[in-house]
GROMACS .gro file of C-alpha atoms in nm:
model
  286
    1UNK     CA    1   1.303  -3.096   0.766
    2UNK     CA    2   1.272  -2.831   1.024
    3UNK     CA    3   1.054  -2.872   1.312
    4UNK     CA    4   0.739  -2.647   1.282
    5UNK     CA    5   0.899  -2.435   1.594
    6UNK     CA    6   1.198  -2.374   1.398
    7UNK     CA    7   1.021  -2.284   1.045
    8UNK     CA    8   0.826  -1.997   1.278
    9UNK     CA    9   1.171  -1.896   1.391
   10UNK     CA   10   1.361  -1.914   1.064
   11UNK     CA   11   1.116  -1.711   0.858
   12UNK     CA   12   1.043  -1.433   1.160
   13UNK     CA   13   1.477  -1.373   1.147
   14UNK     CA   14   1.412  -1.275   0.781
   15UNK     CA   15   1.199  -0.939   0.911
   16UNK     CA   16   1.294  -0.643   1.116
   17UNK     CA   17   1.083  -0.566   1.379
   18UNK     CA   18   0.911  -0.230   1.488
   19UNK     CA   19   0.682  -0.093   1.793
   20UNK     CA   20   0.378   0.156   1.773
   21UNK     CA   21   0.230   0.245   2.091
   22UNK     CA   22  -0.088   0.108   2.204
   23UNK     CA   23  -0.113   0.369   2.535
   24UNK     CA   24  -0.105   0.251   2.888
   25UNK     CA   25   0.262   0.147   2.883
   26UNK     CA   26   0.101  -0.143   2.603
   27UNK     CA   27   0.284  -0.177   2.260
   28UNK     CA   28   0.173  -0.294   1.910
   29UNK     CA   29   0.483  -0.538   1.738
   30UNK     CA   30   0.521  -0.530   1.396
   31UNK     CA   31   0.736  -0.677   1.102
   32UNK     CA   32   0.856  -0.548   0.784
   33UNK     CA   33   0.962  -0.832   0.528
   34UNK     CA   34   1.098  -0.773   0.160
   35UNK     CA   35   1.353  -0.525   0.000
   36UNK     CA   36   1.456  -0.214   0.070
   37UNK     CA   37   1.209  -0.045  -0.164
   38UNK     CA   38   1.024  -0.172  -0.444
   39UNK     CA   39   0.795  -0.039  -0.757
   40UNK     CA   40   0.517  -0.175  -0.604
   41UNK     CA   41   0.335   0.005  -0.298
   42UNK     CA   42   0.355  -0.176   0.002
   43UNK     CA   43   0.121  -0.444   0.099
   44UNK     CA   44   0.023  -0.470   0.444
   45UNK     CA   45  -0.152  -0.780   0.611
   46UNK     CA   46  -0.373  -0.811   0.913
   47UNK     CA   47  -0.394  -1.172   1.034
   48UNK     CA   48  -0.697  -1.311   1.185
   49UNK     CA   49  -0.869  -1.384   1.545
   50UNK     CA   50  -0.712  -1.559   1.801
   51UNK     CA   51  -0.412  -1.556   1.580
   52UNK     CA   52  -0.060  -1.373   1.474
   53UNK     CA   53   0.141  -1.261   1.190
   54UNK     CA   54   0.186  -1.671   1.126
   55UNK     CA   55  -0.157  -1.689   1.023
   56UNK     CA   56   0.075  -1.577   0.663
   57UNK     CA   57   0.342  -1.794   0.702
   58UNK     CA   58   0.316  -1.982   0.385
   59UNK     CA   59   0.228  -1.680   0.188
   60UNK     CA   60   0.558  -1.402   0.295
   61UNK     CA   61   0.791  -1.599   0.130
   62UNK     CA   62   0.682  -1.504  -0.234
   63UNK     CA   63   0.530  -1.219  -0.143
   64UNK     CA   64   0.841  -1.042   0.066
   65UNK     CA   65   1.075  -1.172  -0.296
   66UNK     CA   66   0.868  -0.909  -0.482
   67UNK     CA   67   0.728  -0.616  -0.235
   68UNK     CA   68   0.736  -0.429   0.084
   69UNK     CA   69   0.548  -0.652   0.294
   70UNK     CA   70   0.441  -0.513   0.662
   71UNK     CA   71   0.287  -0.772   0.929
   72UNK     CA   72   0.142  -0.737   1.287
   73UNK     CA   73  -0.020  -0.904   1.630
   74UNK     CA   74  -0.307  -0.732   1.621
   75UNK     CA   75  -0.366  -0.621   1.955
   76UNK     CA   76  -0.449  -0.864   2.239
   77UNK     CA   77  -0.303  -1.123   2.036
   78UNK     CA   78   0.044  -1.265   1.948
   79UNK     CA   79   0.317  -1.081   2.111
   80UNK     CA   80   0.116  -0.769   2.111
   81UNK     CA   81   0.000  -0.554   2.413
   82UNK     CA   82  -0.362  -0.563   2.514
   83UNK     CA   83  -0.578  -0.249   2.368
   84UNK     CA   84  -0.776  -0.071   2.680
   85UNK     CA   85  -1.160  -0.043   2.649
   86UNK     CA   86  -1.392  -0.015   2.465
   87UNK     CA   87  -1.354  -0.317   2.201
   88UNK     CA   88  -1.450  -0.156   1.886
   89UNK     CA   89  -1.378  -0.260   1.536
   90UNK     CA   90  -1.310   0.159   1.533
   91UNK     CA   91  -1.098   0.167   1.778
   92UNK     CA   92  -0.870  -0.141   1.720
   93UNK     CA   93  -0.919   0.024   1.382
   94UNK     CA   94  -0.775   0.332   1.489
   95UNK     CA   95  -0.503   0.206   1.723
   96UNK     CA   96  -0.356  -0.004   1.377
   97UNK     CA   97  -0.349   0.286   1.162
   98UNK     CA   98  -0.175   0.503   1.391
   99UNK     CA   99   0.103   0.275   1.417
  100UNK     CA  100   0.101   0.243   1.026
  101UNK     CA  101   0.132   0.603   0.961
  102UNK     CA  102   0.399   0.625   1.164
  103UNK     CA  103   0.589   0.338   0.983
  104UNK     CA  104   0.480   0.447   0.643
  105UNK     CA  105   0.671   0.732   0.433
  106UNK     CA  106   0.435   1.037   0.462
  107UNK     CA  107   0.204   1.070   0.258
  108UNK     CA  108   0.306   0.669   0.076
  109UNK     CA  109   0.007   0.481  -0.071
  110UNK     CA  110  -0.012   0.116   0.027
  111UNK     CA  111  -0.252  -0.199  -0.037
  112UNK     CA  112  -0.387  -0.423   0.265
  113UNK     CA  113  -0.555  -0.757   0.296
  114UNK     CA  114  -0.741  -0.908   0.572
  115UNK     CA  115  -0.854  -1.229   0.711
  116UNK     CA  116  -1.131  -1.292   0.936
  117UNK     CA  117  -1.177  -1.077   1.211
  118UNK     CA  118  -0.837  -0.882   1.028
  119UNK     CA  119  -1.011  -0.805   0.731
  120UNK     CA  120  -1.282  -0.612   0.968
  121UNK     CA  121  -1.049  -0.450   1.140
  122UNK     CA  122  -0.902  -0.369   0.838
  123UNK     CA  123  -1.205  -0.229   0.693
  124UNK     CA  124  -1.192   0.033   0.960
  125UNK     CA  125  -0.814   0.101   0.862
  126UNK     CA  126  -0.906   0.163   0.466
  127UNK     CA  127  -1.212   0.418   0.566
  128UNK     CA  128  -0.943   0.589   0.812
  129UNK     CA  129  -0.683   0.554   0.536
  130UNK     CA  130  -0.900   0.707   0.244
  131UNK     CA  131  -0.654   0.733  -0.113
  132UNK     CA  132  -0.393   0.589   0.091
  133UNK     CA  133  -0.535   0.321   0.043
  134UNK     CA  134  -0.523   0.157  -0.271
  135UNK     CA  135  -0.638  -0.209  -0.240
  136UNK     CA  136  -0.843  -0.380   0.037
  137UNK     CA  137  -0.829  -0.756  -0.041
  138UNK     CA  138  -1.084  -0.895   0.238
  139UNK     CA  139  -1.013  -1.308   0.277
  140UNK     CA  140  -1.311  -1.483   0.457
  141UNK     CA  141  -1.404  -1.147   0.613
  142UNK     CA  142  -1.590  -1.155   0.950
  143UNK     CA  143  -1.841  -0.919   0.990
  144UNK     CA  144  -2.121  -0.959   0.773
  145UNK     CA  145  -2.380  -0.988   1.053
  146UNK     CA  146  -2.667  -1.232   0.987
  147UNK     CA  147  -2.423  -1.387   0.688
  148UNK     CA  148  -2.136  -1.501   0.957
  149UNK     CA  149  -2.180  -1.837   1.082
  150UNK     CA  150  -2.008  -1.897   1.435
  151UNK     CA  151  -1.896  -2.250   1.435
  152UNK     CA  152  -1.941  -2.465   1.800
  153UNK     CA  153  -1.526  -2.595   1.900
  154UNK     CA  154  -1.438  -2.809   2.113
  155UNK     CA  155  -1.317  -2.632   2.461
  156UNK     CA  156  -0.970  -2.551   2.446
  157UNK     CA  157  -0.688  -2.761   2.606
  158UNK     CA  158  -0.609  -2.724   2.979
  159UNK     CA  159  -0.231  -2.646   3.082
  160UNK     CA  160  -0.202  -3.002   3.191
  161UNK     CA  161  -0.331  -3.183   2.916
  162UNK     CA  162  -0.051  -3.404   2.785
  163UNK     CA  163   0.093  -3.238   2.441
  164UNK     CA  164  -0.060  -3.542   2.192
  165UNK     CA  165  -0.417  -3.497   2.342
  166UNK     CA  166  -0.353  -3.116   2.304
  167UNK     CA  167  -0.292  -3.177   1.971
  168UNK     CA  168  -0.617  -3.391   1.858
  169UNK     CA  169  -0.878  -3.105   2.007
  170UNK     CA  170  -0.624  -2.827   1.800
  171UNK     CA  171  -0.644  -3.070   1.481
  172UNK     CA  172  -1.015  -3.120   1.518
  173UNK     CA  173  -1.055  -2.741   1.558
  174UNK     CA  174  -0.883  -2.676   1.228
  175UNK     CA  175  -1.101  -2.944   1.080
  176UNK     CA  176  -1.434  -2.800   1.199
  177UNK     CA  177  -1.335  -2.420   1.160
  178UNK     CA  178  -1.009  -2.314   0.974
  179UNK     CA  179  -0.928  -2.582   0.701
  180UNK     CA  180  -1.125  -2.774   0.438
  181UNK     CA  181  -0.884  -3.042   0.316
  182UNK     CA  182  -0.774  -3.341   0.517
  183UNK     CA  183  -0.409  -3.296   0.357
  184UNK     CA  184  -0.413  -2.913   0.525
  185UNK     CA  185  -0.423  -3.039   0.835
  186UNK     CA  186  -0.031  -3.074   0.891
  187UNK     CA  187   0.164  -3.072   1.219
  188UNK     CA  188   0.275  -2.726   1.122
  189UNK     CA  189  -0.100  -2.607   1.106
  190UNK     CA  190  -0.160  -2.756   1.444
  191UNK     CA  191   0.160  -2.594   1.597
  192UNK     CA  192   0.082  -2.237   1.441
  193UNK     CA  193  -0.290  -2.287   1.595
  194UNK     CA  194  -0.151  -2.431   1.950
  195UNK     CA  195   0.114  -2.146   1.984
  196UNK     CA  196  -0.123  -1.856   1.856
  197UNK     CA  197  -0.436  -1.985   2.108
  198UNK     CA  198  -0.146  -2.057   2.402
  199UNK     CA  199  -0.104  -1.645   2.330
  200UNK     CA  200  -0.406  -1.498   2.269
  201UNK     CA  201  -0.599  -1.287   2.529
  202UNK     CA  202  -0.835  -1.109   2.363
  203UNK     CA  203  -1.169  -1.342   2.244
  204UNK     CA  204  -1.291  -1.184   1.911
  205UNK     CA  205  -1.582  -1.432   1.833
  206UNK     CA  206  -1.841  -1.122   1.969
  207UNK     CA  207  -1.728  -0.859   1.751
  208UNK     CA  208  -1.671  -1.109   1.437
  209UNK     CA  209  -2.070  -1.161   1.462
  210UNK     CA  210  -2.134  -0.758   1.403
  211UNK     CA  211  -2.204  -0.588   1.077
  212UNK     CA  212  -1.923  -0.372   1.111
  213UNK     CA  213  -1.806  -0.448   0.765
  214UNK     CA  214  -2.054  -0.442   0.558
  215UNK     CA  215  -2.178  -0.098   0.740
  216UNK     CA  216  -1.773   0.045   0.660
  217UNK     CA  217  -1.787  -0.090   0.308
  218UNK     CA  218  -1.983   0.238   0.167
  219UNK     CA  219  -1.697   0.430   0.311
  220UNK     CA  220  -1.420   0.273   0.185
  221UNK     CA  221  -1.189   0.435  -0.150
  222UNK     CA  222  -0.985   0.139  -0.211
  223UNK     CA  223  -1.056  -0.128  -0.433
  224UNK     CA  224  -1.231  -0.387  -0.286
  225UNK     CA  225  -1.126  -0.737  -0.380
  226UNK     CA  226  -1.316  -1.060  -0.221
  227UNK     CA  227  -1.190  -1.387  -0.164
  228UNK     CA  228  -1.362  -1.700  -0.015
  229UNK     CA  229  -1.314  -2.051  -0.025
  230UNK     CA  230  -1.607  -2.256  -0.100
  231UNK     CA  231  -1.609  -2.462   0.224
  232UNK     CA  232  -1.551  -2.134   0.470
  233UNK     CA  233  -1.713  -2.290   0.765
  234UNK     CA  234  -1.794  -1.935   0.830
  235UNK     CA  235  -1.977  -1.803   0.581
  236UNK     CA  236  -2.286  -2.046   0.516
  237UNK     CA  237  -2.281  -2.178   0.198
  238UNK     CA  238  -2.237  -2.073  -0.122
  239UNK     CA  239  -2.537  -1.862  -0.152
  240UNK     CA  240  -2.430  -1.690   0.151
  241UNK     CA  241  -2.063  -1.593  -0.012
  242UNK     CA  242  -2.269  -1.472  -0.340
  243UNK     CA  243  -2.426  -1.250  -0.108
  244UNK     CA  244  -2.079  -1.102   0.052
  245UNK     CA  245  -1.999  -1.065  -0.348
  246UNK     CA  246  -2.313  -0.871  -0.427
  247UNK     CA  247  -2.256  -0.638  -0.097
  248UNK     CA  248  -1.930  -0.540  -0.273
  249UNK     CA  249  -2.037  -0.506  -0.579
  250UNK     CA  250  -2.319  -0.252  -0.478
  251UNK     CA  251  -2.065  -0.068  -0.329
  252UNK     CA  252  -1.789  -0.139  -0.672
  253UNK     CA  253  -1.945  -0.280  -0.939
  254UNK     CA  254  -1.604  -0.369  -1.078
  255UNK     CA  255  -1.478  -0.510  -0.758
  256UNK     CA  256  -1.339  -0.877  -0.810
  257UNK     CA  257  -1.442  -1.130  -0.578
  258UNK     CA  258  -1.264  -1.487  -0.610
  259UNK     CA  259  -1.482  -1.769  -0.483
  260UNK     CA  260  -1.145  -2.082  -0.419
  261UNK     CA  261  -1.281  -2.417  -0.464
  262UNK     CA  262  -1.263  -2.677  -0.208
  263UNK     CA  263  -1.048  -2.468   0.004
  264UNK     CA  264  -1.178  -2.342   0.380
  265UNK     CA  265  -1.182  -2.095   0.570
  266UNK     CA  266  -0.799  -2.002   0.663
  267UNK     CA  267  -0.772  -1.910   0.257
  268UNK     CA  268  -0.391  -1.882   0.299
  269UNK     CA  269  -0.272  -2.160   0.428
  270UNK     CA  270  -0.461  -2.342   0.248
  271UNK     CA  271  -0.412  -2.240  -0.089
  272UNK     CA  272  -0.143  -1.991  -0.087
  273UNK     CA  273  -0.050  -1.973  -0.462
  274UNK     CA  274  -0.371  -1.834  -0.541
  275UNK     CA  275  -0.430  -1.606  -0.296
  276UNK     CA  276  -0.058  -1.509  -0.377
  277UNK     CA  277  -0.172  -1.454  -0.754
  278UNK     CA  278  -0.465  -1.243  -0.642
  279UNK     CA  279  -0.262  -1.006  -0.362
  280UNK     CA  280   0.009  -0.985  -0.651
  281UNK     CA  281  -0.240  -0.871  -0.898
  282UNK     CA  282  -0.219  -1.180  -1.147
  283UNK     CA  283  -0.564  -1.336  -1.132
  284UNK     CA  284  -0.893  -1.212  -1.281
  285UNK     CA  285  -1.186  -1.152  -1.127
  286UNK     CA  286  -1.460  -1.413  -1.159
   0.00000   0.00000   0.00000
């Protein structure tokens, strides 16, 4: 089996890569995945904090075999350029969909999904987006003020801790934050979290804490879609998550929302066939 550096670089050669400017010489790196065209609109993914376009690693494999699939490093993060002041969820907002209009067909609807601090950042995109935007699938969404539990970590490894200690405070990280399940907690989940924190400049733990998406969802057109796994160390308890469904629901009373059972917070990795189902359009609401 590959090494978990080498399954990063085997799935990234299957995408073409593009640039959108970020201003002050700064650029934003995205990747297309998937066929030329398809009947399906395009479905565009914003990963989560402190992360990268990895964050869907074991999702774009069935997802790029039947649609357009775009990915990104948000900003700050990954292999993207750093945004200038001030740190908005509007104007990270607005920096993303000006590179995805430019990428897009004029005038092309798409759908988009979010995780974490993505999927408020991505709220920001749909309102900017209007009918463009078709479907907003928010995954563990930050943002839901008092409702957003921030979880305590243990301090980050120093650049000369040796690799195997490294590796124990990334693994207990996933454990107390991203993952539910001991099984989840592979070496290739502790590489993508490693590599992605080794990268990351911009700390989005302040802005995660804000309201910002329950104050956008009012504004947005698409159709909103929630998912949450039960054990989100984030969103405190399953009362708490019935509350993130009824804020959507006010807003879409048909809106699905998809509560995952025994599955954490990093939705994805975790339990990518059905969040697959859901982005493809194959699972009811519950």
């Amino acid at each position: 089996m590959s090494s978990p550096a080498d399954q990063v670089t085997e799935l990234l050669a299957q995408s073409r890569a593009y640039t959108s400017d970020l201003g002050d010489g700064q650029l934003l790196q995205w990747q297309r995945w998937g066929p030329e065209s398809s009947r399906l609109p395009p479905l565009v993914l914003l990963h989560g904090g402190f992360g990268s376009w990895n964050h869907w690693l074991k999702n774009l494999p069935q997802l790029m075999a039947e649609r357009v699939i775009w990915t990104l490093d948000l900003p700050g993060l990954g292999a993207s350029g750093d945004l200038s002041p001030p740190f908005t969820t509007a104007h990270f907002a607005g920096a993303i969909w000006t590179g995805l209009s430019e990428l897009l067909a004029p005038d092309e609807h798409f759908e988009m999904a979010g995780f974490s601090f993505g999927a408020m950042l991505g709220a920001g995109v749909a309102v900017l987006a209007s009918s463009r935007c078709q479907r907003f699938t928010l995954i563990g969404a930050a943002g839901f003020g008092e409702l957003h539990v921030q979880v305590d970590l243990l301090p980050l490894p120093t650049s000369d801790m040796p690799q195997a200690e490294a590796n124990a405070v990334h693994a207990e990280n996933l454990r107390r934050l991203m993952l539910a399940k001991e099984s989840s907690m592979d070496p290739l989940a502790v590489y993508l979290h490693g590599d992605n924190l080794a990268r990351h400049r911009f700390r989005s733990r302040r802005l995660a804490g804000s309201n910002d998406t329950a104050e956008l969802l009012p504004e947005i057109e698409a159709r909103l879609v929630g998912v949450w796994g039960s054990e989100d160390a984030t969103a405190g308890g399953i009362d708490a998550i019935a509350q993130r469904a009824e804020l959507l629901r006010r807003e879409q009373p048909e809106a699905e929302f998809h509560v995952l059972p025994g599955i954490g917070h990093w939705a994805m990795y975790e339990a990518p066939a059905a969040v697959n189902a859901i982005l493809l359009g194959d699972a009811s609401g519950q």
